[in-house]
Amino acid sequence: MSNSENKTKPTEVSVQAFLDCVEHPTRAADAKVLEQLFRRVTGFQPQMWGPSIVGYGQYHYKYKTGREGDFLATGFSPRKANLSIYIMPGYQDYSEILSRLGKHKTGASCLYVNKLADIDLSVLEELIKAGLADLDKIYGVQPS
């Protein structure tokens, strides 16, 4: 087993307290919309992961290298530069959904959006559901 641990772990920090401290007015308003959207779509209660990620659900992974751990199943972070939305299986199978989303950028497991007004929230819901379903097939998603 690998000794390397995730730096991002669940915390006891209040999600509401974290969201209340988001300084940028648009980012703060968008974060509150995302909190409700993720809660409704996932059916999970939110939990803070690290200092700035609002996570919904979790999964336990074990790689061929022996590294294993727990991580959030999906979530978001209202960062200074943009909203970061986490879809854990990555985006390789989601090009059709992403083509309908609106203005965004992607990373390995992260979607970057400047503001929610730039995207179609119903398409985002579809993406969250697809990501959770795919993750559940691979690792099994549990409540946080």
Short mmCIF file of C-alpha atoms in Angstrom, two decimals:
data_model
loop_
_atom_site.label_atom_id
_atom_site.label_comp_id
_atom_site.label_asym_id
_atom_site.label_seq_id
_atom_site.Cartn_x
_atom_site.Cartn_y
_atom_site.Cartn_z
CA MET A 1 0.00 0.00 0.00
CA SER A 2 1.24 3.48 -0.88
CA ASN A 3 2.07 5.85 1.99
CA SER A 4 0.90 8.82 -0.05
CA GLU A 5 -2.31 10.30 1.36
CA ASN A 6 -4.80 12.70 -0.15
CA LYS A 7 -4.25 16.26 0.98
CA THR A 8 -7.94 16.96 0.41
CA LYS A 9 -9.96 15.34 3.18
CA PRO A 10 -13.40 15.89 4.70
CA THR A 11 -13.55 18.52 7.41
CA GLU A 12 -16.04 19.59 10.07
CA VAL A 13 -16.22 23.16 8.72
CA SER A 14 -19.77 24.34 8.07
CA VAL A 15 -20.64 24.52 4.38
CA GLN A 16 -22.94 27.47 5.06
CA ALA A 17 -20.20 29.33 6.93
CA PHE A 18 -17.80 28.73 4.04
CA LEU A 19 -20.34 29.94 1.46
CA ASP A 20 -21.12 33.01 3.57
CA CYS A 21 -17.44 33.99 3.36
CA VAL A 22 -17.17 33.96 -0.45
CA GLU A 23 -16.22 37.57 -1.21
CA HIS A 24 -16.93 38.00 -4.94
CA PRO A 25 -20.67 38.84 -5.19
CA THR A 26 -21.36 36.88 -8.40
CA ARG A 27 -19.29 33.91 -7.23
CA ALA A 28 -21.11 33.96 -3.86
CA ALA A 29 -24.56 34.01 -5.48
CA ASP A 30 -23.55 31.28 -7.95
CA ALA A 31 -22.14 29.12 -5.14
CA LYS A 32 -25.47 29.23 -3.31
CA VAL A 33 -27.28 28.17 -6.50
CA LEU A 34 -24.78 25.33 -7.00
CA GLU A 35 -25.19 24.19 -3.40
CA GLN A 36 -28.92 23.73 -3.89
CA LEU A 37 -28.51 22.19 -7.34
CA PHE A 38 -25.94 19.61 -6.18
CA ARG A 39 -27.99 18.74 -3.10
CA ARG A 40 -31.11 18.19 -5.23
CA VAL A 41 -29.37 16.27 -8.05
CA THR A 42 -27.22 14.02 -5.84
CA GLY A 43 -29.57 13.54 -2.89
CA PHE A 44 -26.50 13.93 -0.62
CA GLN A 45 -25.85 16.44 2.14
CA PRO A 46 -22.83 18.68 1.45
CA GLN A 47 -19.55 18.40 3.33
CA MET A 48 -16.44 20.52 3.14
CA TRP A 49 -13.39 18.78 1.68
CA GLY A 50 -10.24 20.67 2.48
CA PRO A 51 -10.55 24.41 2.95
CA SER A 52 -12.53 25.24 -0.21
CA ILE A 53 -14.39 22.33 -1.85
CA VAL A 54 -18.05 21.62 -1.19
CA GLY A 55 -18.43 17.88 -1.79
CA TYR A 56 -21.41 15.56 -2.22
CA GLY A 57 -21.02 11.85 -1.60
CA GLN A 58 -17.74 9.99 -1.54
CA TYR A 59 -16.05 6.90 -2.90
CA HIS A 60 -13.17 4.66 -1.92
CA TYR A 61 -10.58 4.08 -4.63
CA LYS A 62 -7.76 1.59 -4.90
CA TYR A 63 -5.31 1.87 -7.76
CA LYS A 64 -3.11 -0.87 -9.21
CA THR A 65 -0.15 0.92 -7.61
CA GLY A 66 -1.59 0.13 -4.18
CA ARG A 67 -2.56 3.72 -3.46
CA GLU A 68 -6.03 3.93 -1.97
CA GLY A 69 -8.19 6.43 -0.18
CA ASP A 70 -11.50 8.24 -0.04
CA PHE A 71 -12.51 11.24 -2.09
CA LEU A 72 -15.58 13.35 -2.81
CA ALA A 73 -17.87 11.97 -5.50
CA THR A 74 -18.78 15.35 -6.96
CA GLY A 75 -18.83 18.96 -5.87
CA PHE A 76 -17.66 22.48 -6.53
CA SER A 77 -15.46 25.28 -5.32
CA PRO A 78 -16.11 29.01 -5.78
CA ARG A 79 -12.52 30.03 -6.51
CA LYS A 80 -11.36 33.59 -7.15
CA ALA A 81 -10.80 33.03 -10.88
CA ASN A 82 -13.85 30.84 -11.60
CA LEU A 83 -16.22 28.16 -10.36
CA SER A 84 -14.53 24.76 -10.31
CA ILE A 85 -16.96 21.86 -10.68
CA TYR A 86 -15.68 18.36 -9.95
CA ILE A 87 -16.90 15.41 -12.04
CA MET A 88 -14.63 12.60 -10.87
CA PRO A 89 -14.60 10.13 -13.79
CA GLY A 90 -13.26 12.89 -16.05
CA TYR A 91 -14.77 14.20 -19.27
CA GLN A 92 -13.63 11.78 -21.97
CA ASP A 93 -17.13 10.30 -22.38
CA TYR A 94 -19.09 13.51 -21.97
CA SER A 95 -18.31 15.46 -25.14
CA GLU A 96 -21.94 15.39 -26.32
CA ILE A 97 -23.20 16.81 -23.00
CA LEU A 98 -20.38 19.35 -22.82
CA SER A 99 -21.16 20.54 -26.36
CA ARG A 100 -24.54 21.73 -25.04
CA LEU A 101 -23.32 23.19 -21.73
CA GLY A 102 -22.21 26.66 -22.76
CA LYS A 103 -18.99 28.56 -22.10
CA HIS A 104 -16.55 26.44 -20.07
CA LYS A 105 -13.08 24.92 -19.90
CA THR A 106 -12.15 21.45 -18.67
CA GLY A 107 -9.29 19.80 -16.81
CA ALA A 108 -8.85 16.11 -16.00
CA SER A 109 -11.79 15.93 -13.58
CA CYS A 110 -12.70 19.57 -13.31
CA LEU A 111 -15.02 21.89 -15.18
CA TYR A 112 -14.22 25.61 -15.05
CA VAL A 113 -17.02 28.15 -15.44
CA ASN A 114 -16.72 31.93 -15.05
CA LYS A 115 -20.33 32.37 -13.98
CA LEU A 116 -23.50 30.27 -14.05
CA ALA A 117 -25.10 32.71 -16.50
CA ASP A 118 -22.63 31.33 -19.08
CA ILE A 119 -24.01 27.77 -18.94
CA ASP A 120 -27.26 25.81 -19.16
CA LEU A 121 -28.02 24.55 -15.65
CA SER A 122 -30.20 21.70 -16.92
CA VAL A 123 -27.23 20.44 -18.94
CA LEU A 124 -25.02 20.78 -15.85
CA GLU A 125 -27.55 18.62 -13.96
CA GLU A 126 -27.33 16.02 -16.71
CA LEU A 127 -23.52 16.08 -16.48
CA ILE A 128 -23.52 15.68 -12.69
CA LYS A 129 -25.92 12.71 -12.94
CA ALA A 130 -23.83 11.07 -15.69
CA GLY A 131 -20.59 11.58 -13.74
CA LEU A 132 -22.07 10.12 -10.55
CA ALA A 133 -23.54 7.13 -12.39
CA ASP A 134 -20.21 6.38 -14.07
CA LEU A 135 -18.28 6.81 -10.82
CA ASP A 136 -20.73 4.55 -9.01
CA LYS A 137 -20.14 1.79 -11.60
CA ILE A 138 -16.38 2.00 -11.02
CA TYR A 139 -16.08 2.50 -7.25
CA GLY A 140 -19.50 2.69 -5.63
CA VAL A 141 -20.65 6.10 -4.38
CA GLN A 142 -21.75 6.54 -0.78
CA PRO A 143 -23.14 9.46 1.22
CA SER A 144 -20.48 11.65 2.86
#
